[in-house]
mmCIF file of C-alpha atoms in Angstrom:
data_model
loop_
_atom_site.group_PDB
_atom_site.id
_atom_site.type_symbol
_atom_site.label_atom_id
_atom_site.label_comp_id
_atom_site.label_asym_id
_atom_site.label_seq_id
_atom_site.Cartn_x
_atom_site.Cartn_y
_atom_site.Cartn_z
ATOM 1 C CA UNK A 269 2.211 6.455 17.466
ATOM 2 C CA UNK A 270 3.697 7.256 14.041
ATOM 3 C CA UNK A 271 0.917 5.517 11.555
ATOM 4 C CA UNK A 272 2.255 3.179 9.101
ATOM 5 C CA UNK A 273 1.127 1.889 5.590
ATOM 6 C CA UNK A 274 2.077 -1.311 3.955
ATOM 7 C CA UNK A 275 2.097 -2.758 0.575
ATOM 8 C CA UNK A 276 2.398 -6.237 1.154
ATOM 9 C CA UNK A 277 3.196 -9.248 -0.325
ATOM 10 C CA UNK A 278 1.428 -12.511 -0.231
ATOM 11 C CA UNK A 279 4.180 -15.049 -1.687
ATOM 12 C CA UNK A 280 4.608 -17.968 0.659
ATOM 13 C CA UNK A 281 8.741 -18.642 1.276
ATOM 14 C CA UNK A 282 10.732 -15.855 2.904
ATOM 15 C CA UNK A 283 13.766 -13.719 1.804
ATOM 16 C CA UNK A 284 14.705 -10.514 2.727
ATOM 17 C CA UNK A 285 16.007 -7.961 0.541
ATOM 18 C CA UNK A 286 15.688 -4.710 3.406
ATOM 19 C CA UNK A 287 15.906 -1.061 3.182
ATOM 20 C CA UNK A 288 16.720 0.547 6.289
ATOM 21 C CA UNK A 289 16.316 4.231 7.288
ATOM 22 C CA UNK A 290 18.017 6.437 9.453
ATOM 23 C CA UNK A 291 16.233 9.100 11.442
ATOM 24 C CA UNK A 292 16.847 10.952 14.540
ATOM 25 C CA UNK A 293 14.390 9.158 16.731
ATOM 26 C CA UNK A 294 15.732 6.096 18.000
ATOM 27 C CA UNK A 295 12.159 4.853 19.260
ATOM 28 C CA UNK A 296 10.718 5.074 15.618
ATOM 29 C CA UNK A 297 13.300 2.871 14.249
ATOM 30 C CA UNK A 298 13.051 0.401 16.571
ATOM 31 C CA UNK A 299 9.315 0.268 16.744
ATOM 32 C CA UNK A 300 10.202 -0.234 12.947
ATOM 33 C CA UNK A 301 12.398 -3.183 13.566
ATOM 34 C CA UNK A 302 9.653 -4.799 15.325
ATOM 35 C CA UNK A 303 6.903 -4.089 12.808
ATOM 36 C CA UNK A 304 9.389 -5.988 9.966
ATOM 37 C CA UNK A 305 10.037 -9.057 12.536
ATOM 38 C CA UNK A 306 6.464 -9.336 13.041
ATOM 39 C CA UNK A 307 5.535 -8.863 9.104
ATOM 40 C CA UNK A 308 8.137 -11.764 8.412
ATOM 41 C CA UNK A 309 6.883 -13.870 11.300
ATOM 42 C CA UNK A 310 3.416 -13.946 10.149
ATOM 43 C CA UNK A 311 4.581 -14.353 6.552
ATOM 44 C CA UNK A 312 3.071 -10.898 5.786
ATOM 45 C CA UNK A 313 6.833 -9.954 4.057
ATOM 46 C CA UNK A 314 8.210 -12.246 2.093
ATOM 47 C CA UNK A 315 8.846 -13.218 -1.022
ATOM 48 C CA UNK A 316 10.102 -16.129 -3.222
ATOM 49 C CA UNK A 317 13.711 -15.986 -4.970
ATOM 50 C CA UNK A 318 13.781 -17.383 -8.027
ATOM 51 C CA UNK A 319 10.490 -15.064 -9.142
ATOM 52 C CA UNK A 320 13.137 -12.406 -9.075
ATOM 53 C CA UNK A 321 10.719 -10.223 -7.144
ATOM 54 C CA UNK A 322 12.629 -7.198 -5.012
ATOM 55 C CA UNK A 323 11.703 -6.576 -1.661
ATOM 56 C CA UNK A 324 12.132 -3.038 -0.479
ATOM 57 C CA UNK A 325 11.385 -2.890 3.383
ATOM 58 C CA UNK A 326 11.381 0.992 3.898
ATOM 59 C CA UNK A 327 10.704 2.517 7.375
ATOM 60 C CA UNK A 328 10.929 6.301 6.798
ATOM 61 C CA UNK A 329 9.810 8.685 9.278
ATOM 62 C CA UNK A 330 9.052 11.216 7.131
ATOM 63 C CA UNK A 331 7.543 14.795 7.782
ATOM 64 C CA UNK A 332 7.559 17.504 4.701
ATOM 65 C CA UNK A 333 9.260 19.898 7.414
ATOM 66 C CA UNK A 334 11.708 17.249 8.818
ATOM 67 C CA UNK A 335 15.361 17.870 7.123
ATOM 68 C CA UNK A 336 16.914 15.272 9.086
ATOM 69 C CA UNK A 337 15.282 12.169 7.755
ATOM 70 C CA UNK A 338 17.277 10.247 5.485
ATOM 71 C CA UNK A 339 16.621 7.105 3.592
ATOM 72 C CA UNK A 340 19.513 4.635 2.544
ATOM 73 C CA UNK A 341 18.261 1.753 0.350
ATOM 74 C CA UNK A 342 20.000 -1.490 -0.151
ATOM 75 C CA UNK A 343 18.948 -3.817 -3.258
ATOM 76 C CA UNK A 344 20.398 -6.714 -5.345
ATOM 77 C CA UNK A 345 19.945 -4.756 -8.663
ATOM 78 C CA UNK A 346 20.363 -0.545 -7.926
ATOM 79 C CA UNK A 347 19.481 2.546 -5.739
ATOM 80 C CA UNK A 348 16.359 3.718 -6.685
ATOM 81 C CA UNK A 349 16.377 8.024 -6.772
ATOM 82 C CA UNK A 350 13.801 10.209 -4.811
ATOM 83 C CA UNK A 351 11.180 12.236 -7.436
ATOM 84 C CA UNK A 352 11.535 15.968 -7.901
ATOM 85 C CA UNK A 353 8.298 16.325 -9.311
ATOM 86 C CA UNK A 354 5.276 14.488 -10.069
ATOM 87 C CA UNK A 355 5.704 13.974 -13.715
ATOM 88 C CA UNK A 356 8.659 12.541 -13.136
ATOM 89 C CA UNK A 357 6.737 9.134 -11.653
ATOM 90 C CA UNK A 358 4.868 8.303 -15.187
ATOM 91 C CA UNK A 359 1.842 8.395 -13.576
ATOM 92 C CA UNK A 360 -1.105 9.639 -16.397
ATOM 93 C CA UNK A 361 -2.468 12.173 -17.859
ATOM 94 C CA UNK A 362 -5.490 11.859 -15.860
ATOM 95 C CA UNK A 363 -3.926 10.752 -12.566
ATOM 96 C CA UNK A 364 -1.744 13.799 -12.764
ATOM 97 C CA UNK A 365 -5.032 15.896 -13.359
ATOM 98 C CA UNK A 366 -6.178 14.566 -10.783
ATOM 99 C CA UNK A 367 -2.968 15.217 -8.290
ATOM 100 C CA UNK A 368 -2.448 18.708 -9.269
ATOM 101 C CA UNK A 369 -6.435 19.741 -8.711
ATOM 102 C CA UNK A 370 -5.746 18.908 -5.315
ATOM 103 C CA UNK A 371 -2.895 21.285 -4.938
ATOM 104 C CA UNK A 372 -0.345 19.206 -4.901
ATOM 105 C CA UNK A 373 2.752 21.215 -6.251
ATOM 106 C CA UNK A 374 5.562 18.628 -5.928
ATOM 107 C CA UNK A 375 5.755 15.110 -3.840
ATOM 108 C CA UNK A 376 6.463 15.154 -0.058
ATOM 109 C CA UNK A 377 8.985 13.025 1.190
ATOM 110 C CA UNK A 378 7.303 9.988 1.179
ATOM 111 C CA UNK A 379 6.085 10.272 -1.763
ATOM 112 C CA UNK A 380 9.046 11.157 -3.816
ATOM 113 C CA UNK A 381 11.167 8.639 -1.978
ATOM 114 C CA UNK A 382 7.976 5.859 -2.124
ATOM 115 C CA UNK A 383 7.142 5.606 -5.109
ATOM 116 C CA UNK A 384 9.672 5.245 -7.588
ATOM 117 C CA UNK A 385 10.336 1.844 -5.815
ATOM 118 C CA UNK A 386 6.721 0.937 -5.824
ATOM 119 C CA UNK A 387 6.096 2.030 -9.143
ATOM 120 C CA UNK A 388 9.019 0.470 -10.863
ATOM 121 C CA UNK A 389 8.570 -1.133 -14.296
ATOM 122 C CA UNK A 390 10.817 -3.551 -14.686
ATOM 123 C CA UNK A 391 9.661 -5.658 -11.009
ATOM 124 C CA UNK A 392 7.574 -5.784 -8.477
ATOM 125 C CA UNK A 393 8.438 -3.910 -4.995
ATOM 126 C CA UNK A 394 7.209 -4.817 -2.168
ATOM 127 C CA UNK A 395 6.996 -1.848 0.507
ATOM 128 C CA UNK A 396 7.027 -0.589 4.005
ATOM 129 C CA UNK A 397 6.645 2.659 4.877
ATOM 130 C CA UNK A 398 6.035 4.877 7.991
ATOM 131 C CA UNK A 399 5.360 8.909 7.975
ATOM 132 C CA UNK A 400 3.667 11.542 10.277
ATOM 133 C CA UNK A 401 -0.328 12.060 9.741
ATOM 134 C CA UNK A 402 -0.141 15.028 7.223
ATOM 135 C CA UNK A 403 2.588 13.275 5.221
ATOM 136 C CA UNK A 404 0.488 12.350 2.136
ATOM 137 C CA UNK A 405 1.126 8.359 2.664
ATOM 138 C CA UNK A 406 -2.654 8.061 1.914
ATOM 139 C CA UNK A 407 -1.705 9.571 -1.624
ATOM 140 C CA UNK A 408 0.946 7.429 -2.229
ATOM 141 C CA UNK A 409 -0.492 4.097 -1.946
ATOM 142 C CA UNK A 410 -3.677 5.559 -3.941
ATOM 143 C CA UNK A 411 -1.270 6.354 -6.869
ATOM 144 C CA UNK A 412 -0.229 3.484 -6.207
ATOM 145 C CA UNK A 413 -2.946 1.244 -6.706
ATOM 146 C CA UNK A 414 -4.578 3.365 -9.004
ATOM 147 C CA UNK A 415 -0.943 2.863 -11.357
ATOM 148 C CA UNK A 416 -1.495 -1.108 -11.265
ATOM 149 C CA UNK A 417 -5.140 -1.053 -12.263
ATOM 150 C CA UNK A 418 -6.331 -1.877 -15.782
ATOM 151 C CA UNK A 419 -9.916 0.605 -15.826
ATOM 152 C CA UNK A 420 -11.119 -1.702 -18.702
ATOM 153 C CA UNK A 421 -11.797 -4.549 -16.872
ATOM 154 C CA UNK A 422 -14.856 -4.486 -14.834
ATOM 155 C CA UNK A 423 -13.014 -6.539 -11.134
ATOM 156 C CA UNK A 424 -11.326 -5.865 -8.683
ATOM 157 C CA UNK A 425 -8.102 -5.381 -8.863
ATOM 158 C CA UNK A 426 -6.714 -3.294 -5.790
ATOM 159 C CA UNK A 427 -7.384 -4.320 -2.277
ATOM 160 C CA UNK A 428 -6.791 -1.831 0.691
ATOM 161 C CA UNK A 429 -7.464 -2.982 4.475
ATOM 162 C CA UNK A 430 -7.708 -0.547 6.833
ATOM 163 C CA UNK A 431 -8.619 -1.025 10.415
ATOM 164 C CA UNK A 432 -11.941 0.853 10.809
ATOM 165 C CA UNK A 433 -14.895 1.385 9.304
ATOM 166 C CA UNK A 434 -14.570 5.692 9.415
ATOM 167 C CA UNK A 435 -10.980 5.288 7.725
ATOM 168 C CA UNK A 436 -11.818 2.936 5.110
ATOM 169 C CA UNK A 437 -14.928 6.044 4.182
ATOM 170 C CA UNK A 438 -11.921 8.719 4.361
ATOM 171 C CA UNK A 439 -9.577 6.592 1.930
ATOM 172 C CA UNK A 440 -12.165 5.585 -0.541
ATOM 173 C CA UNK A 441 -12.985 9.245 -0.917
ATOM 174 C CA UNK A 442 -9.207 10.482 -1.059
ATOM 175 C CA UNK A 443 -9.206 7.251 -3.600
ATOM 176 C CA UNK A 444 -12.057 8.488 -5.855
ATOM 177 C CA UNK A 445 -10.571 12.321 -5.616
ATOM 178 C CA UNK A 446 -7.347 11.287 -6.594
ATOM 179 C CA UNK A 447 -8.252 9.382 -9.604
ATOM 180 C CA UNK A 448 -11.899 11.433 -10.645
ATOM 181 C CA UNK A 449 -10.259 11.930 -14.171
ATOM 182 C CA UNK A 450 -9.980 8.174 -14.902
ATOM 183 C CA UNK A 451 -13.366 7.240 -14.218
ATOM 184 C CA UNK A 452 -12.030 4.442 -11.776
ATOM 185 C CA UNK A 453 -14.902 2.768 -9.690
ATOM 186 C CA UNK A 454 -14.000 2.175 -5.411
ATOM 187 C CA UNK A 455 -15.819 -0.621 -3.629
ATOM 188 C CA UNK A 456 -16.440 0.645 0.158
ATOM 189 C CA UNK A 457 -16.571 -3.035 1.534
ATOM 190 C CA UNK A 458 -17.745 -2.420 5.538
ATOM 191 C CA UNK A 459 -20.300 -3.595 7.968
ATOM 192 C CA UNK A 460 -23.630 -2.923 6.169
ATOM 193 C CA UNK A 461 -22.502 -2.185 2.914
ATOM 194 C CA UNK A 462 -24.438 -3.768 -0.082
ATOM 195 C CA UNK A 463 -23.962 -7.989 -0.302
ATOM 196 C CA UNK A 464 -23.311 -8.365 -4.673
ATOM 197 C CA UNK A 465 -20.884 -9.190 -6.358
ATOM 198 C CA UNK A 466 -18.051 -6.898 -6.349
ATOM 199 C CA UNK A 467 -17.033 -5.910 -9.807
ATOM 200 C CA UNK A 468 -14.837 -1.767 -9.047
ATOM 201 C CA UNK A 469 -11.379 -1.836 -9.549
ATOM 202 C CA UNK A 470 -10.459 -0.869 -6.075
ATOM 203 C CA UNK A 471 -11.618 -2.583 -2.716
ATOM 204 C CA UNK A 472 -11.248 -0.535 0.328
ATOM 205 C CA UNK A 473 -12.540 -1.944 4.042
ATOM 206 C CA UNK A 474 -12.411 -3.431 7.340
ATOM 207 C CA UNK A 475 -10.878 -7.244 7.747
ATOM 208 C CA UNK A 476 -13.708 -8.645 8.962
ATOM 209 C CA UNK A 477 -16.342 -7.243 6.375
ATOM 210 C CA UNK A 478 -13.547 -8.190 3.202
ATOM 211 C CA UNK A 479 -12.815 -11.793 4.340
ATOM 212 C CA UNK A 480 -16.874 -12.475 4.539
ATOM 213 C CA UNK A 481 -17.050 -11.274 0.962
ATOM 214 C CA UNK A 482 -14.377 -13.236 -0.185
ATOM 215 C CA UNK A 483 -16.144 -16.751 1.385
ATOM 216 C CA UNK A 484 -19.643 -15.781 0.152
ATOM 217 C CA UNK A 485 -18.106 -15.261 -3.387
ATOM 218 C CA UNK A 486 -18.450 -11.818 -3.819
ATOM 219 C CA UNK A 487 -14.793 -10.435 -3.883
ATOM 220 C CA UNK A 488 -12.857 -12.377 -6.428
ATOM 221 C CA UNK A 489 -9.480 -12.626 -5.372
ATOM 222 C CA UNK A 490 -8.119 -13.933 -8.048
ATOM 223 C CA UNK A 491 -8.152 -10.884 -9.957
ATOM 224 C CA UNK A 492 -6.599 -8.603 -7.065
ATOM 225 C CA UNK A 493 -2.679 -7.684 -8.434
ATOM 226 C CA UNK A 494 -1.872 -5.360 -5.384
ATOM 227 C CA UNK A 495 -2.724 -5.086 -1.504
ATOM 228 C CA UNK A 496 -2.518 -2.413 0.450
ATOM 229 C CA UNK A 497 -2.353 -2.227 4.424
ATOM 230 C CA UNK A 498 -2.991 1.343 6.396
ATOM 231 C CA UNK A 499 -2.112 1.523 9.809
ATOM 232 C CA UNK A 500 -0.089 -1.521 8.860
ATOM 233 C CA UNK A 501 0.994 -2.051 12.613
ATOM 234 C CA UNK A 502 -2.357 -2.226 13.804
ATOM 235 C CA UNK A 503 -3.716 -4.668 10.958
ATOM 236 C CA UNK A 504 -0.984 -7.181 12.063
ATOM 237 C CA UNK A 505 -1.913 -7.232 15.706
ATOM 238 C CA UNK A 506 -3.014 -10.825 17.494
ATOM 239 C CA UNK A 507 -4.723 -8.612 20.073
ATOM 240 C CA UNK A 508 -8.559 -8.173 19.385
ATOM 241 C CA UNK A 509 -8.313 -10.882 16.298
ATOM 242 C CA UNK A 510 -6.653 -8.048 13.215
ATOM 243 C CA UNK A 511 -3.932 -10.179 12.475
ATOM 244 C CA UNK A 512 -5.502 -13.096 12.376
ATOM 245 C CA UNK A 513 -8.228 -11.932 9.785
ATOM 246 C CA UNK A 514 -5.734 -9.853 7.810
ATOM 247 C CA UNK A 515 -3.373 -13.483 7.468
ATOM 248 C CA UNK A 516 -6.489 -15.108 6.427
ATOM 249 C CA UNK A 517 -7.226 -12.453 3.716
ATOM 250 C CA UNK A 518 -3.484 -12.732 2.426
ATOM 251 C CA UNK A 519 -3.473 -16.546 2.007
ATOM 252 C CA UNK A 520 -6.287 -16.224 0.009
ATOM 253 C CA UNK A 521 -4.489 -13.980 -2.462
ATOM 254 C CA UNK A 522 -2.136 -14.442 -5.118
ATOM 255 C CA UNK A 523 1.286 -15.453 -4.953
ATOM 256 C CA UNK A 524 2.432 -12.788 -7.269
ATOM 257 C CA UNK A 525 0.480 -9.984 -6.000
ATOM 258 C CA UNK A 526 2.377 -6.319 -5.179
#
């Protein structure tokens, strides 16, 4: 299966702005299809209309050799362009230090086409994307979330679910590489980890482990501006109790989260 990342809303009324995307497997845009009925369903995606809050729902099945994938996005207010380079995003100084000591040259494909939406200035984008293991979606969402956070205040402020335990160690690291040069502080929030009061910027861990620390008071979730879902079609399944746990964890959010 193709993996998928989310960034996901938690408003509570539903309407759609979408973004589709064309590629040359049929399956992947269905199984796409699906994933968006089932985010709107569960009011994962959604968003309320007179907050003037854009939804982008991207699907884009993205490899940095494919040549065939194209993206087509439909909003209210513009197209948003793909990013040639990585200056280009505004990220800063340090996040860029931070992106070119890991050798990244220029953005892949889901990259430059991800985060111009996500990192737009003048609203807040909601986002659904899908891309081959390799792609660099990990780095995406971690510029984005490390883009939203305020490294003065001593909370949380970014909160990334991922199914499993071993993933939620691999993205807190690529998290902490990523951003080294901003001195940002990750939160590795699964079975066994230390029961205090959670005061990093960024929150990474399982759904079970994240909504216990939210009812015993230690993640505030108040303070959480942006939430991030990897392997996005697993975290919404009913089957084995994900979907249920990540629901729980969204209601207790924000209504004007990213």
């Amino acid at each position: 299966k193709t993996p998928i990342s989310a960034i996901l809303p938690s408003n509570s009324s539903t309407t759609t702005e979408t973004t589709t995307a064309a590629n040359t497997n049929d399956k992947e845009a269905d199984s796409t299809k699906e994933l968006a009925k089932t985010l709107e369903k569960t009011n994962i995606q959604s968003t309320t209309a007179d907050e003037d809050v854009g939804l982008v729902n991207a699907a884009i099945g993205i490899h940095p050799t494919d040549k065939e994938a194209k993206v087509i996005v439909e909003n209210k207010s513009d197209i948003y362009r793909s990013a040639a380079t990585f200056q280009e995003l505004g990220l800063s100084d340090e996040l860029l230090k931070g992106v070119f000591e890991k050798k990244f040259v220029t953005p892949s494909k889901i990259q430059a086409e991800a985060l111009p939406v996500i990192l737009a200035k003048d609203k807040i984008n909601n986002f659904i994307g899908q891309a081959h293991a390799g792609s660099g979606k990990t780095a995406t969402y971690a510029l984005s979330m490390l883009s939203r956070i305020d490294l003065n205040r001593a909370e949380p402020q970014a909160l990334c679910i991922v199914p499993v335990r071993e993933l939620a160690i691999q993205v807190a690291s690529e998290i902490e590489s990523i951003g080294k040069f901003t001195n940002v502080k990750v939160c590795l929030a699964i079975p066994g980890s230390a029961r205090e009061k959670i005061t990093q910027q960024v929150v990474v861990g399982t759904p079970g482990t994240i909504l216990a620390k939210i009812n015993k008071k230690e993640l505030n979730t108040k303070t959480i501006t942006i939430l991030t879902l990897d392997e996005a079609d697993h975290m919404i399944e009913k089957q084995g109790g994900l979907g249920d746990q990540t629901a729980k964890i969204r209601k207790k959010l924000g209504k004007k989260i990213q």
